[in-house]
Coordinates of C-alpha atoms in Angstrom, one line a residue:
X1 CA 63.4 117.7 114.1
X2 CA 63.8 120.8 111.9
X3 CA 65.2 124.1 113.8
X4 CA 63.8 126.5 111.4
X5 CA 61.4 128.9 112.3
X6 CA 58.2 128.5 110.1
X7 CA 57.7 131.3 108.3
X8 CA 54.1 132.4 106.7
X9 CA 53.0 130.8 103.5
X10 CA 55.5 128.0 103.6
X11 CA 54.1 124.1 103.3
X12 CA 55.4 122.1 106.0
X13 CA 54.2 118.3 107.4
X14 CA 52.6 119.0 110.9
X15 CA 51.4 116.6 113.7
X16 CA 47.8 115.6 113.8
X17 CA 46.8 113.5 116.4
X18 CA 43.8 111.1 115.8
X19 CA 40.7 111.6 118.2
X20 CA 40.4 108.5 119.7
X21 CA 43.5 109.2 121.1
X22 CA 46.1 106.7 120.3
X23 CA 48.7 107.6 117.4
X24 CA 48.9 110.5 115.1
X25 CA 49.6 110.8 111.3
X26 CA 51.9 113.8 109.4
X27 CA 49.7 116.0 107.0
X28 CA 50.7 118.9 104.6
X29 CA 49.8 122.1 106.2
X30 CA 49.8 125.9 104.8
X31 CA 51.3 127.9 108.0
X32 CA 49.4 131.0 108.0
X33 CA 50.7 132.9 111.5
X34 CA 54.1 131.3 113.6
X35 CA 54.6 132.6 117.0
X36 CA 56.9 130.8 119.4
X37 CA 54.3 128.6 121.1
X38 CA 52.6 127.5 118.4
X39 CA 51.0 128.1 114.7
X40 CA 48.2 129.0 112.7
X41 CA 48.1 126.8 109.7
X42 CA 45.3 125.3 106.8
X43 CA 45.3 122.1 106.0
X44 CA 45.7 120.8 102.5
X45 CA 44.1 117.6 101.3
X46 CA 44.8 115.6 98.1
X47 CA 42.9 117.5 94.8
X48 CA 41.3 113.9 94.4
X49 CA 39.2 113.6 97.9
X50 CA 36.1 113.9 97.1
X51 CA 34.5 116.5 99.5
X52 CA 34.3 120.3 98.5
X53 CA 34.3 122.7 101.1
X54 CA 32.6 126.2 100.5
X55 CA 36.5 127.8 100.5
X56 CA 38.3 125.1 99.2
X57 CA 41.3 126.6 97.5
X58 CA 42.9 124.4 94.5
X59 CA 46.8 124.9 94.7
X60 CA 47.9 126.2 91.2
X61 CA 51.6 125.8 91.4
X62 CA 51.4 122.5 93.7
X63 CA 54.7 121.6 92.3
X64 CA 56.6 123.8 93.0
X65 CA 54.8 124.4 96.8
X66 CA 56.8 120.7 97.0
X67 CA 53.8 118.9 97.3
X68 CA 53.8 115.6 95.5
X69 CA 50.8 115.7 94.3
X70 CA 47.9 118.1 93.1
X71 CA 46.4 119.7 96.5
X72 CA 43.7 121.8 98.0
X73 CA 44.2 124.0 100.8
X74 CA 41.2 124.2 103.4
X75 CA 40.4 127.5 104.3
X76 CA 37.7 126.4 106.0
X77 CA 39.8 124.2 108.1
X78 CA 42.3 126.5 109.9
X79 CA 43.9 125.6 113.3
X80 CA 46.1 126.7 115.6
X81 CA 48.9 123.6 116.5
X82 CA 51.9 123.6 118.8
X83 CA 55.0 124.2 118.2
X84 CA 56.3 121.0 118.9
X85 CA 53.7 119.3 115.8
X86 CA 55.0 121.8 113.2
X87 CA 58.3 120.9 111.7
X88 CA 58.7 117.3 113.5
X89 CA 58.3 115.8 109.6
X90 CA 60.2 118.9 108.1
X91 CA 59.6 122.0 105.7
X92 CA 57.6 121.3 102.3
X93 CA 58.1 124.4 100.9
X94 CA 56.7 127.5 99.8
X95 CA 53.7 128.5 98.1
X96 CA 53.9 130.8 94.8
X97 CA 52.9 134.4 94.7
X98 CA 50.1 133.3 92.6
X99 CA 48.7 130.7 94.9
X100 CA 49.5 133.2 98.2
X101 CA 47.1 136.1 96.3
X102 CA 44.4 134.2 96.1
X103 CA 44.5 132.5 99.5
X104 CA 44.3 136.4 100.9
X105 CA 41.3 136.9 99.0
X106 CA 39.8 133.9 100.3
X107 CA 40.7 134.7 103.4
X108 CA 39.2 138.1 103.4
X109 CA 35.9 136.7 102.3
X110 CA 36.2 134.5 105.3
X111 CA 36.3 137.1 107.6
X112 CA 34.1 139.9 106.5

């Protein structure tokens, strides 16, 4: 497990356990807000899935965010996690400027 304090707008693999109650699987994650017992973060999906949310966000710079493959974040779909399900699988890495922007303004929209 990492030791590294998340930090805002980095891409890490976070816990998600299923609802039936019996395993979990790692998923990319945008963490929003870190505070020491837990985090706010957005999940990210493959670009491929099919479903589009109102404030789906396509990830310009996916690349270099370390994600393996193109990705939208889920503005829509924000949750708070614990601490111990953010960084078991490890840092991803960090979205660009570009990509961080337009998240804001999303975000804004969000919560006018």
């Amino acid at each position: 497990m990492s030791e590294r304090i998340p930090q805002p707008w980095e891409v890490w693999h976070a816990r998600f356990d299923f609802s039936e109650g019996h395993g979990y699987k790692f998923r990319p994650v945008i963490v929003l807000a870190a505070k020491p017992d837990g985090s706010l973060v957005a999940m990210v999906t493959g670009a491929a899935n099919k479903l589009s949310l109102e404030h789906d966000y396509p990830i310009r710079e996916w690349e270099a965010a370390g994600l393996d493959k193109p990705s939208i974040a889920r503005l829509d779909r924000i949750a708070e996690i614990p601490a111990g399900y953010l960084g078991s699988a490890g840092r991803i890495g960090r979205l660009a400027d570009v990509d961080i922007a337009a998240i804001k303004t999303v975000l804004a929209e969000i919560t006018r």
